[in-house]
PDB file of C-alpha atoms in Angstrom:
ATOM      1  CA  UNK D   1      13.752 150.251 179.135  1.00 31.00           C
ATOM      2  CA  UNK D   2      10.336 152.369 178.451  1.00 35.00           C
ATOM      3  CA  UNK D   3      10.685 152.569 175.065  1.00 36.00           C
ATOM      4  CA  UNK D   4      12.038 155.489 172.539  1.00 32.00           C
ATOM      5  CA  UNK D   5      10.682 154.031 168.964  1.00 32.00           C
ATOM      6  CA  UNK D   6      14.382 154.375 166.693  1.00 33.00           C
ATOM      7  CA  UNK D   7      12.820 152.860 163.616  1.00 36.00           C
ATOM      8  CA  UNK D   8      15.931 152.532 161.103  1.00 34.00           C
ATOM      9  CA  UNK D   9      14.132 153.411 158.032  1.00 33.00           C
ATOM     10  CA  UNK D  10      15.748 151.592 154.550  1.00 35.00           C
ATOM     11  CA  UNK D  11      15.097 155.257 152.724  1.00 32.00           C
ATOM     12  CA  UNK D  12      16.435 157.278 156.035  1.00 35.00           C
ATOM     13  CA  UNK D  13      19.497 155.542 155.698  1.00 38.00           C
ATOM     14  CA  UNK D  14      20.206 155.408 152.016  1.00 40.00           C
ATOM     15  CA  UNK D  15      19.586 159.223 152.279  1.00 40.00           C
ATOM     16  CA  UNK D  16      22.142 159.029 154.927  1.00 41.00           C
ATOM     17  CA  UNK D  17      24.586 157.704 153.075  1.00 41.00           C
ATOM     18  CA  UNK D  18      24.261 159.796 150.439  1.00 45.00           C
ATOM     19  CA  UNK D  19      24.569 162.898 152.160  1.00 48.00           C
ATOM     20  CA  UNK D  20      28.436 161.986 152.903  1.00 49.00           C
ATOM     21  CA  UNK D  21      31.234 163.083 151.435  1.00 48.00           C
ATOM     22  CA  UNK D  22      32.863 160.954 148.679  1.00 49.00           C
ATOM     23  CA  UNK D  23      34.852 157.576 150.179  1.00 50.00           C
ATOM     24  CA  UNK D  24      38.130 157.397 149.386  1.00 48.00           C
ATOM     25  CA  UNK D  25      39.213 154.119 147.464  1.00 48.00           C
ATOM     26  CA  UNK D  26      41.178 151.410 149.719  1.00 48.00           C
ATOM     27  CA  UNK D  27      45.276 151.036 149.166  1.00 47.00           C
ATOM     28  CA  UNK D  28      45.244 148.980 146.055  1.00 53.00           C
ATOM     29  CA  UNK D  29      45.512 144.889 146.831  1.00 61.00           C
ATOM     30  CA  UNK D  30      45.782 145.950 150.257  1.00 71.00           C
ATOM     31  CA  UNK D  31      43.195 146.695 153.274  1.00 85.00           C
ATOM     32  CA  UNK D  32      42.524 150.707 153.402  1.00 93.00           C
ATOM     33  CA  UNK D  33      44.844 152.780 156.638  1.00 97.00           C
ATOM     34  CA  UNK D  34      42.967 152.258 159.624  1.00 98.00           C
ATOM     35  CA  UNK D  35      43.356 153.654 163.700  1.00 98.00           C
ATOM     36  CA  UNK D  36      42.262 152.106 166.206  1.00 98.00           C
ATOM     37  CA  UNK D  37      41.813 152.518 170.196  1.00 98.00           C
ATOM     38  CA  UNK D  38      41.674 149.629 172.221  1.00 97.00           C
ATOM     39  CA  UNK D  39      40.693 149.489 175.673  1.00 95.00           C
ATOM     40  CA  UNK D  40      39.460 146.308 176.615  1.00 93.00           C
ATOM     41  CA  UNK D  41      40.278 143.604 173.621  1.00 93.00           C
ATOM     42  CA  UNK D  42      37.410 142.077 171.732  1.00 90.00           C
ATOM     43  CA  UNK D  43      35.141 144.458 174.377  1.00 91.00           C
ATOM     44  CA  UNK D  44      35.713 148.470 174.508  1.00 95.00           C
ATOM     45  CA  UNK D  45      37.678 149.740 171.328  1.00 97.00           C
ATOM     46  CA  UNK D  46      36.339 152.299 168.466  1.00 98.00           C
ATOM     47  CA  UNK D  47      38.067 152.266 164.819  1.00 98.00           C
ATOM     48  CA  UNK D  48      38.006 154.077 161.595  1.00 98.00           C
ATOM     49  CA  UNK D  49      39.405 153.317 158.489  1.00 97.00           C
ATOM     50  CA  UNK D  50      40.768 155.636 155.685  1.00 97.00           C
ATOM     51  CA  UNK D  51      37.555 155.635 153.432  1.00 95.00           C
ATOM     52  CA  UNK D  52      36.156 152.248 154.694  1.00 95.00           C
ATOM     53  CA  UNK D  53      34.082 151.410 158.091  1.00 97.00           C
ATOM     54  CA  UNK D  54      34.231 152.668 161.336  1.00 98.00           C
ATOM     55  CA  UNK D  55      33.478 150.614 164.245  1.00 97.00           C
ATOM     56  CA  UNK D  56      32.546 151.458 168.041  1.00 97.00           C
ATOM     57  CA  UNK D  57      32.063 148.999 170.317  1.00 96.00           C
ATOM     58  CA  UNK D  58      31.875 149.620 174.188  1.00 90.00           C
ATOM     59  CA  UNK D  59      29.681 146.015 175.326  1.00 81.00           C
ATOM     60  CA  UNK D  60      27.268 143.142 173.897  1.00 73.00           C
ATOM     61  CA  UNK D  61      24.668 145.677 173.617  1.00 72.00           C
ATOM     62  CA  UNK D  62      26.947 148.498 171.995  1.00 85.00           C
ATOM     63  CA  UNK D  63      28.058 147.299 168.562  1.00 92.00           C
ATOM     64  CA  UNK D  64      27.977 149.822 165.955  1.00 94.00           C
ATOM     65  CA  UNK D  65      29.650 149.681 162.590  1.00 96.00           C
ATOM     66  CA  UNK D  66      28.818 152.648 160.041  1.00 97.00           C
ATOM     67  CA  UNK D  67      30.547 154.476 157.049  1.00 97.00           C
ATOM     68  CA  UNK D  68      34.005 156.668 157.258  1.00 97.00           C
ATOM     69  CA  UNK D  69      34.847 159.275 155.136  1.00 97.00           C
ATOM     70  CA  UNK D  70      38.559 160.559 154.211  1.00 97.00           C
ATOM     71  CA  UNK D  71      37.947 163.129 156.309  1.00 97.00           C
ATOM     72  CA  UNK D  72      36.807 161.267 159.060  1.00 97.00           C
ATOM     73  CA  UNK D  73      39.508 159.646 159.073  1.00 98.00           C
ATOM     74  CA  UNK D  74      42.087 162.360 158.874  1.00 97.00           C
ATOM     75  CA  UNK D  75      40.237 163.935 161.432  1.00 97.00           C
ATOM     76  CA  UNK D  76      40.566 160.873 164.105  1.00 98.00           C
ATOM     77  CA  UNK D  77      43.994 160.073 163.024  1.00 97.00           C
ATOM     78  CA  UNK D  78      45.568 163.764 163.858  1.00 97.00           C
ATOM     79  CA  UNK D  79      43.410 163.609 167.173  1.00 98.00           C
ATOM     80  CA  UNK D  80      45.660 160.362 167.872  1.00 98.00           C
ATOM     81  CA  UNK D  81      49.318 161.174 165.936  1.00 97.00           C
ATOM     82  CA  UNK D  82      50.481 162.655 169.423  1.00 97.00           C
ATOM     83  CA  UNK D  83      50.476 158.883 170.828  1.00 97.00           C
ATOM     84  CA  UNK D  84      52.224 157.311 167.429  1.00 96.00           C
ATOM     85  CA  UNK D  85      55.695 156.698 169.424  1.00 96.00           C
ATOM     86  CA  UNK D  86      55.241 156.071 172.734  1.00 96.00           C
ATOM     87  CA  UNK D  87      51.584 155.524 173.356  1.00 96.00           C
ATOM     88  CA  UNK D  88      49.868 156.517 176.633  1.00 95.00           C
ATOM     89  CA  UNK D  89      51.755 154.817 179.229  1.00 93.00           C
ATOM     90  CA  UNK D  90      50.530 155.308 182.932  1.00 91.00           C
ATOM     91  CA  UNK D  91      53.003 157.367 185.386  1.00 86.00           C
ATOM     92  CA  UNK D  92      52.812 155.185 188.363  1.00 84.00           C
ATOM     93  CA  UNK D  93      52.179 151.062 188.617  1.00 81.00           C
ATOM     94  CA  UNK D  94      48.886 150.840 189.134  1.00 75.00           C
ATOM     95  CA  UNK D  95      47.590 147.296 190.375  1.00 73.00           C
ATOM     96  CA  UNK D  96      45.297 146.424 187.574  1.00 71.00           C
ATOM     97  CA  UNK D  97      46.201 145.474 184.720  1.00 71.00           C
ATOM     98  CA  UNK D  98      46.689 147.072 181.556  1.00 78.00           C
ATOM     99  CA  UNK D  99      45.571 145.444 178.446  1.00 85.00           C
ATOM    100  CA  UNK D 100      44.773 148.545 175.988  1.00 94.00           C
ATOM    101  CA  UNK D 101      46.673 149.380 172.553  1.00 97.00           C
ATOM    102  CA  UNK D 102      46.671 152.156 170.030  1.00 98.00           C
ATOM    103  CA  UNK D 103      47.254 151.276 166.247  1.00 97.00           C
ATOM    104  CA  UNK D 104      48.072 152.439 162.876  1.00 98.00           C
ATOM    105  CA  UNK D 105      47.841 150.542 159.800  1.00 97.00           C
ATOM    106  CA  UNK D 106      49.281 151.940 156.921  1.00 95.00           C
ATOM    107  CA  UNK D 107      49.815 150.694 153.684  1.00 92.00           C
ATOM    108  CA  UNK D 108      48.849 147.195 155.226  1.00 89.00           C
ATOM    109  CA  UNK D 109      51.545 147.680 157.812  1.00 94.00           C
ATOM    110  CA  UNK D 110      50.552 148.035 161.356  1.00 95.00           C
ATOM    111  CA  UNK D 111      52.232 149.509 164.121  1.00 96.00           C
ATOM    112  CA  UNK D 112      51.304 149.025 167.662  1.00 97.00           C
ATOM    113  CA  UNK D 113      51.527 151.045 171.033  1.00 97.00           C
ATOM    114  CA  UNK D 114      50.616 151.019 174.665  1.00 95.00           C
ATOM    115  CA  UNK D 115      47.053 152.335 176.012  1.00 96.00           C
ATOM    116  CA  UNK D 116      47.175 152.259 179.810  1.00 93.00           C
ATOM    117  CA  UNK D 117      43.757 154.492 179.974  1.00 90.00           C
ATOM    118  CA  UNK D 118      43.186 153.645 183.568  1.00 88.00           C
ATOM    119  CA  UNK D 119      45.335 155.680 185.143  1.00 90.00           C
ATOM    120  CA  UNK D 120      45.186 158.105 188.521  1.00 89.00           C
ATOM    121  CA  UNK D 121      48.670 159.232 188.027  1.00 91.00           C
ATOM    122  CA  UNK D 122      49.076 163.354 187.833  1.00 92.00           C
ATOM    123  CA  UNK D 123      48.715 164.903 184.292  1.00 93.00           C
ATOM    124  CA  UNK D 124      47.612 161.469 182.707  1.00 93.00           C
ATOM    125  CA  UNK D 125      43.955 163.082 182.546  1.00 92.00           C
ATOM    126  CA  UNK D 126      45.386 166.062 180.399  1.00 95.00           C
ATOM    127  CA  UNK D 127      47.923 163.091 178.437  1.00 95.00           C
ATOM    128  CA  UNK D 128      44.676 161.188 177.590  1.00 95.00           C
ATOM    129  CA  UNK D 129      42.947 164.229 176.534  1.00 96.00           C
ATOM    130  CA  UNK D 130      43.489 163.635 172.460  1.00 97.00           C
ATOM    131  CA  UNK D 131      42.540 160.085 172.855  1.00 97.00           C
ATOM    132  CA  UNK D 132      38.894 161.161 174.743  1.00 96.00           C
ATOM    133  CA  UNK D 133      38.171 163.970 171.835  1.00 97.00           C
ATOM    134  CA  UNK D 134      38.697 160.988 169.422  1.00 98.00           C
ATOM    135  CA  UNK D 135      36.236 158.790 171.263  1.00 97.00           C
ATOM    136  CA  UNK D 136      33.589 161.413 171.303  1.00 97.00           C
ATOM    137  CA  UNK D 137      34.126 162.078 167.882  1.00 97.00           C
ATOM    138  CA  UNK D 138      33.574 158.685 167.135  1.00 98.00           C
ATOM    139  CA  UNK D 139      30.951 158.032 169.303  1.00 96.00           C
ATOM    140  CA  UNK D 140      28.836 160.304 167.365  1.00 96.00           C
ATOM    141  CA  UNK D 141      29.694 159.455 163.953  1.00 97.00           C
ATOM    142  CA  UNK D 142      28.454 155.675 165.504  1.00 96.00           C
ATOM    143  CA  UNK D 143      25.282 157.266 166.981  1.00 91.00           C
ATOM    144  CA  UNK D 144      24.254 159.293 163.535  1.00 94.00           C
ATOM    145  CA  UNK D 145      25.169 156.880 161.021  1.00 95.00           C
ATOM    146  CA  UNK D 146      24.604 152.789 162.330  1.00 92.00           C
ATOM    147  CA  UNK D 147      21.990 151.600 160.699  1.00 89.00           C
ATOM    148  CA  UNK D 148      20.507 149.023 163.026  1.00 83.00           C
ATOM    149  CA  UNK D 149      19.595 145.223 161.409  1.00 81.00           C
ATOM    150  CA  UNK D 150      16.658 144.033 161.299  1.00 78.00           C
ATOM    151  CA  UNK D 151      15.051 142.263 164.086  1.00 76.00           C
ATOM    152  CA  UNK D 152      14.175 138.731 164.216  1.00 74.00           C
ATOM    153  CA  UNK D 153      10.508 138.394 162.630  1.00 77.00           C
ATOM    154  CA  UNK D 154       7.928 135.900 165.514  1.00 89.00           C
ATOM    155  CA  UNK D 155       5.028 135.621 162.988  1.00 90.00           C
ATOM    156  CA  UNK D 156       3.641 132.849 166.091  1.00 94.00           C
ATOM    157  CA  UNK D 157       5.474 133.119 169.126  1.00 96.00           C
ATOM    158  CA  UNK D 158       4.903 130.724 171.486  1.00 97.00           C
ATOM    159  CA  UNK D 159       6.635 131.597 174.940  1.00 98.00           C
ATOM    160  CA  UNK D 160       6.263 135.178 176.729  1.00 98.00           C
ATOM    161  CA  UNK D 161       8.997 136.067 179.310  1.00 98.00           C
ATOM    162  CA  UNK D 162       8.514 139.476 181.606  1.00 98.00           C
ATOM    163  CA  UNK D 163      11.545 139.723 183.560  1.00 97.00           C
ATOM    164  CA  UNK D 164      12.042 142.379 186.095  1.00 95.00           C
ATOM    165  CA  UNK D 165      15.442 143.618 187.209  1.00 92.00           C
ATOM    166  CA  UNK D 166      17.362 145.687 189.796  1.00 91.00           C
ATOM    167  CA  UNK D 167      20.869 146.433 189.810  1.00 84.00           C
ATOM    168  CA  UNK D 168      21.637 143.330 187.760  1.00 83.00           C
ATOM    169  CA  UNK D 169      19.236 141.179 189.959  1.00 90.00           C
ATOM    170  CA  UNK D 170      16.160 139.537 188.862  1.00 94.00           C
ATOM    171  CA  UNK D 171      13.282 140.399 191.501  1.00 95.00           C
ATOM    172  CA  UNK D 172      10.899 138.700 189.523  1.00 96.00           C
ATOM    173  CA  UNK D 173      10.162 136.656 186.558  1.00 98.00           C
ATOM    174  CA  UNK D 174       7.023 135.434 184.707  1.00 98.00           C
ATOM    175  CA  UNK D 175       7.695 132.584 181.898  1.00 98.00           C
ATOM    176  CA  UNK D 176       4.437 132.073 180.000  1.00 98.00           C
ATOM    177  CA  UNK D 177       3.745 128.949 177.208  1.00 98.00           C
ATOM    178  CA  UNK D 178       1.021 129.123 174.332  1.00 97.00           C
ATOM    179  CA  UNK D 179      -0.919 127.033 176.189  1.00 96.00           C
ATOM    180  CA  UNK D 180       0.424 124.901 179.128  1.00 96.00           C
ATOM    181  CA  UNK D 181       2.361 125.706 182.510  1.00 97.00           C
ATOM    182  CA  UNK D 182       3.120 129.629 183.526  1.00 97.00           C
ATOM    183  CA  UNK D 183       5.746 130.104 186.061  1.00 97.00           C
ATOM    184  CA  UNK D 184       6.237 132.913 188.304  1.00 98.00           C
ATOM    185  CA  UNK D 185       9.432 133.338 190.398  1.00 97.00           C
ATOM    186  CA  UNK D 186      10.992 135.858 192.725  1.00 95.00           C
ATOM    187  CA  UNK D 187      14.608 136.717 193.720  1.00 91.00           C
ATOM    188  CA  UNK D 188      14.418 134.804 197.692  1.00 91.00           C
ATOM    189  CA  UNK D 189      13.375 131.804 195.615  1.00 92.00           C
ATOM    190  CA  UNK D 190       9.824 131.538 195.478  1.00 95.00           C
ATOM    191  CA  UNK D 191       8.251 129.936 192.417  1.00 96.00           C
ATOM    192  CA  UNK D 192       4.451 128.828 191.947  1.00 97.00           C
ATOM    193  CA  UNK D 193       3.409 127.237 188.608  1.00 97.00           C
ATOM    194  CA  UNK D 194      -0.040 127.903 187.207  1.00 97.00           C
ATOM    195  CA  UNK D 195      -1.806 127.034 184.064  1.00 97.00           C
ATOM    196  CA  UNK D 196      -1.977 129.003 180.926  1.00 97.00           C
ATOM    197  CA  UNK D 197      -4.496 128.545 177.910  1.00 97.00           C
ATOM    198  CA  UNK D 198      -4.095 129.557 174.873  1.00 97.00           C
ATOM    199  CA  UNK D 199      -6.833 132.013 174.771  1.00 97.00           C
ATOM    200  CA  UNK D 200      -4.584 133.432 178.468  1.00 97.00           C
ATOM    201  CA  UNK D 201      -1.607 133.645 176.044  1.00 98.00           C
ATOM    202  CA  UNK D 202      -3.092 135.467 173.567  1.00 97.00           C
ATOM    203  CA  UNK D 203      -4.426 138.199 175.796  1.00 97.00           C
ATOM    204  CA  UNK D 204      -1.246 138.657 176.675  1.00 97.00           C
ATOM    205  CA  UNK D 205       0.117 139.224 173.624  1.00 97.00           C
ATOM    206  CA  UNK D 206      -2.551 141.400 172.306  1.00 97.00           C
ATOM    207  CA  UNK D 207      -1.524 143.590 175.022  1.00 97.00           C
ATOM    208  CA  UNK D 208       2.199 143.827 173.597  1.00 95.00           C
ATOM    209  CA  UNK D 209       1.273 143.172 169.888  1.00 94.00           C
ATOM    210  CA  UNK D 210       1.868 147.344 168.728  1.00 91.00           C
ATOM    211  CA  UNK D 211       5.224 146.779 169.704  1.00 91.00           C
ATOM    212  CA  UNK D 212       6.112 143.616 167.976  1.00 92.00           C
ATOM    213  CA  UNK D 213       9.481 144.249 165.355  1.00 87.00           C
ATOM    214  CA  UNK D 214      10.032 147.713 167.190  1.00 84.00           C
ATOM    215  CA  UNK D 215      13.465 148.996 167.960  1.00 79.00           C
ATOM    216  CA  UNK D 216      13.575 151.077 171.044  1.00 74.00           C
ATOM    217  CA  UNK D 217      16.173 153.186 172.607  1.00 68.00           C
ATOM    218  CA  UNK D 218      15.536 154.935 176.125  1.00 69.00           C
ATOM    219  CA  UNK D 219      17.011 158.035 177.449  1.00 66.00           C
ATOM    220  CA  UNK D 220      17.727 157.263 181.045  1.00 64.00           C
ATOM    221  CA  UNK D 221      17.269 160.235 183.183  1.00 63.00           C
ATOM    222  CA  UNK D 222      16.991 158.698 186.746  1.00 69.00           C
ATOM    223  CA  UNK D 223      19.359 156.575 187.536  1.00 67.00           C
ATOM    224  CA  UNK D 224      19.100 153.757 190.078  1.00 75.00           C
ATOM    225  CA  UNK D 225      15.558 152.858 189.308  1.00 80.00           C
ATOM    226  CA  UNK D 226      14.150 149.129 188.524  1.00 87.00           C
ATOM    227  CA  UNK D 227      14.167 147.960 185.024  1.00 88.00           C
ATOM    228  CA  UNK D 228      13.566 145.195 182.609  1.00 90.00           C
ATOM    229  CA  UNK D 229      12.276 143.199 179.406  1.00 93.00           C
ATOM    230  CA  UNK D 230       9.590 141.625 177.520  1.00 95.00           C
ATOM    231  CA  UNK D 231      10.675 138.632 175.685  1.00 96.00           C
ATOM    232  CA  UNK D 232       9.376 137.146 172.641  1.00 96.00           C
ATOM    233  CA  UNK D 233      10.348 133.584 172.229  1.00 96.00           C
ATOM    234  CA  UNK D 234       9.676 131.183 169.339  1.00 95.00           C
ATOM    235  CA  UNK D 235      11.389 127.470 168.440  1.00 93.00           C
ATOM    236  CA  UNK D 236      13.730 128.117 165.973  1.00 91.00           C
ATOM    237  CA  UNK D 237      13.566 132.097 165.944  1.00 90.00           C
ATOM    238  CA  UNK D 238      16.054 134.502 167.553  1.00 89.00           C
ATOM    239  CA  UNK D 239      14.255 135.890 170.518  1.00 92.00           C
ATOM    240  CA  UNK D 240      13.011 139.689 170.219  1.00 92.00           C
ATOM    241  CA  UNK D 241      12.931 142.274 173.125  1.00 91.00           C
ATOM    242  CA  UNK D 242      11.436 144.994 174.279  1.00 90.00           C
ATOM    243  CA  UNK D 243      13.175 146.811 177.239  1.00 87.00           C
ATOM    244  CA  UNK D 244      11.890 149.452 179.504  1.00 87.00           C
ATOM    245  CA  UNK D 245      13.773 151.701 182.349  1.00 86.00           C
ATOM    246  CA  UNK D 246      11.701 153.072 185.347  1.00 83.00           C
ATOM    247  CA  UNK D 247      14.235 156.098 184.287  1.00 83.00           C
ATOM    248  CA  UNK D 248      12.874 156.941 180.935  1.00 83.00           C
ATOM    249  CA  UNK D 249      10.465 159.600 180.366  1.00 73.00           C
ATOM    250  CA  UNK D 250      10.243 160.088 176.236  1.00 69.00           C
ATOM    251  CA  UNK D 251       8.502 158.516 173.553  1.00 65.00           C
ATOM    252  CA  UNK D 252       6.058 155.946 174.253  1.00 74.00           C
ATOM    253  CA  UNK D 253       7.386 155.407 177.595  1.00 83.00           C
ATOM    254  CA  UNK D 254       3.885 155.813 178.982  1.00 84.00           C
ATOM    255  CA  UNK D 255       2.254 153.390 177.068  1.00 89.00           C
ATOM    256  CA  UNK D 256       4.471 150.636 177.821  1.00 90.00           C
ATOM    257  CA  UNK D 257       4.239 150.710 181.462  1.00 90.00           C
ATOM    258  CA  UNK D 258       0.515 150.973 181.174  1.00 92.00           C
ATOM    259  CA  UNK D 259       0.623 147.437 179.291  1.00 95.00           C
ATOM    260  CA  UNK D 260       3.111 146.034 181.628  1.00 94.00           C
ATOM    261  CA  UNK D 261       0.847 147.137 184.963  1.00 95.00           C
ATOM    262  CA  UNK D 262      -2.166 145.923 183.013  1.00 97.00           C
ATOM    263  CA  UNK D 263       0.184 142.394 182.075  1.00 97.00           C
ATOM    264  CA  UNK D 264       1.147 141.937 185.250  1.00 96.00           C
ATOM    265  CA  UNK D 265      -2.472 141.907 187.013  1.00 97.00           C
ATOM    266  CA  UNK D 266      -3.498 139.767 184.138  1.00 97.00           C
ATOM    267  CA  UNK D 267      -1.182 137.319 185.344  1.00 97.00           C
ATOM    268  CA  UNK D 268      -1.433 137.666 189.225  1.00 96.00           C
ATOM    269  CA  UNK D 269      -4.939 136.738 188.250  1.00 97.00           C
ATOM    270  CA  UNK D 270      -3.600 133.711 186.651  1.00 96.00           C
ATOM    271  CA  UNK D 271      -1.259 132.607 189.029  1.00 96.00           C
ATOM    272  CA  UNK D 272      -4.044 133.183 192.295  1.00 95.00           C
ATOM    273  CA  UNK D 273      -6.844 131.183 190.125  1.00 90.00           C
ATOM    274  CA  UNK D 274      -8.628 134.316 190.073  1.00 71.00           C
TER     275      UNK D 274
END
């Protein structure tokens, strides 16, 4: 995605933190209450816990946990107390399948309950009503408090992968080495290996090097559009991204896709001996 810098300062956070209201203390020897919404298990669900952590999680790339106040808590759990005895349960069979569930925990005691939240039966949009207000609510709790972790730190990296994307599809793909054989490939199958120095590598990087150990978020505003990532690779690192959308339009957004035009003729120069 072009890139919106979301640097996760240490002091930002703290400051954060301190700015909410006091946490109430856990049940004693016991796991503090806790509600939950699940819609796809281990996938989609959001969670907040009397005092303790809240958790949204709608994919691999969505994963937030961040700190819950009494409040918030109160707040989430009245949203959902309409659903405590019978759940949300679907008016018509449907011919997926429904896997969702509501809980409470109380006092270490859980109770569980139906969530059929695909549903096109009549008035199920107005039944599901408390249970959307809840997500929301969560969903920004998630997006002003998660403080992101670190990311993996590629003091030498020693592979460079620009992948380039449409609807899920790779249209093409470069894989440079520190020094060795670059490959180039396109989605009908089409591959041509070239060499790569080190000195080839290096220019490469240079061109990507300001946003080495960035974070980026993009706000999408045209949908449908090509997209894709730059990937940092080292032996026995975790690889680090950087992802840019042909829909964003804030931040540095710019810049990247000036460094990815100028990457890419670097390395049709490469690739055609040039």
């Amino acid at each position: 995605m072009r890139g919106l810098i979301i640097g996760a300062a240490a002091l930002l956070a703290s400051c954060a933190a301190q700015a909410l209201p006091q946490q109430a203390p856990a049940v004693a020897n016991g796991p503090p209450d806790k509600v939950e919404v699940v819609y796809h298990p281990g996938t989609m669900f959001f969670s907040v816990e009397d005092g303790g952590e809240g958790r949204f999680k709608t994919g691999e790339d969505e994963d937030y946990t961040f700190p819950v106040t009494h409040a918030d808590y109160v707040r989430i759990r009245d949203l959902l107390a309409p659903y405590r005895e019978t759940g949300l349960i679907c008016g018509r069979k449907e011919q997926w399948e429904h896997n969702g569930y509501l809980v409470w925990r109380e006092h270490g005691a859980e109770i569980r309950r139906p969530h059929e939240s695909i549903c096109y039966a009549d008035g199920h949009h107005e039944a599901d009503r408390g249970i959307s207000r809840a997500y929301y609510a969560v969903e920004q709790m998630a997006e002003e408090r998660w403080v992101p972790p670190p990311l993996p730190i590629l003091p030498d990296p020693d592979r460079l992968t620009l992948t380039s994307l449409y609807w899920g599809r790779v249209t093409q793909e470069w894989t440079i080495p520190r020094g060795g054989e670059g490959r180039w490939s396109q989605a009908d199958g089409k591959t041509e290996a070239f060499p790569v120095s080190e000195a080839d590598f290096d220019r490469l990087r240079e061109l990507f090097r300001p946003y080495e150990g960035v974070r980026f978020e993009c706000e999408r505003v045209i949908a449908d559009g090509p997209y894709g990532r730059l990937t940092w690779s080292q032996t026995g690192h975790g690889d680090q991204q950087l992802n840019w959308d042909a829909g964003c339009v804030s931040g540095d957004a710019a810049d990247v896709f000036q460094r990815w035009d100028q990457a890419e003729a670097l390395l049709k120069t490469l690739r055609d001996g040039g």
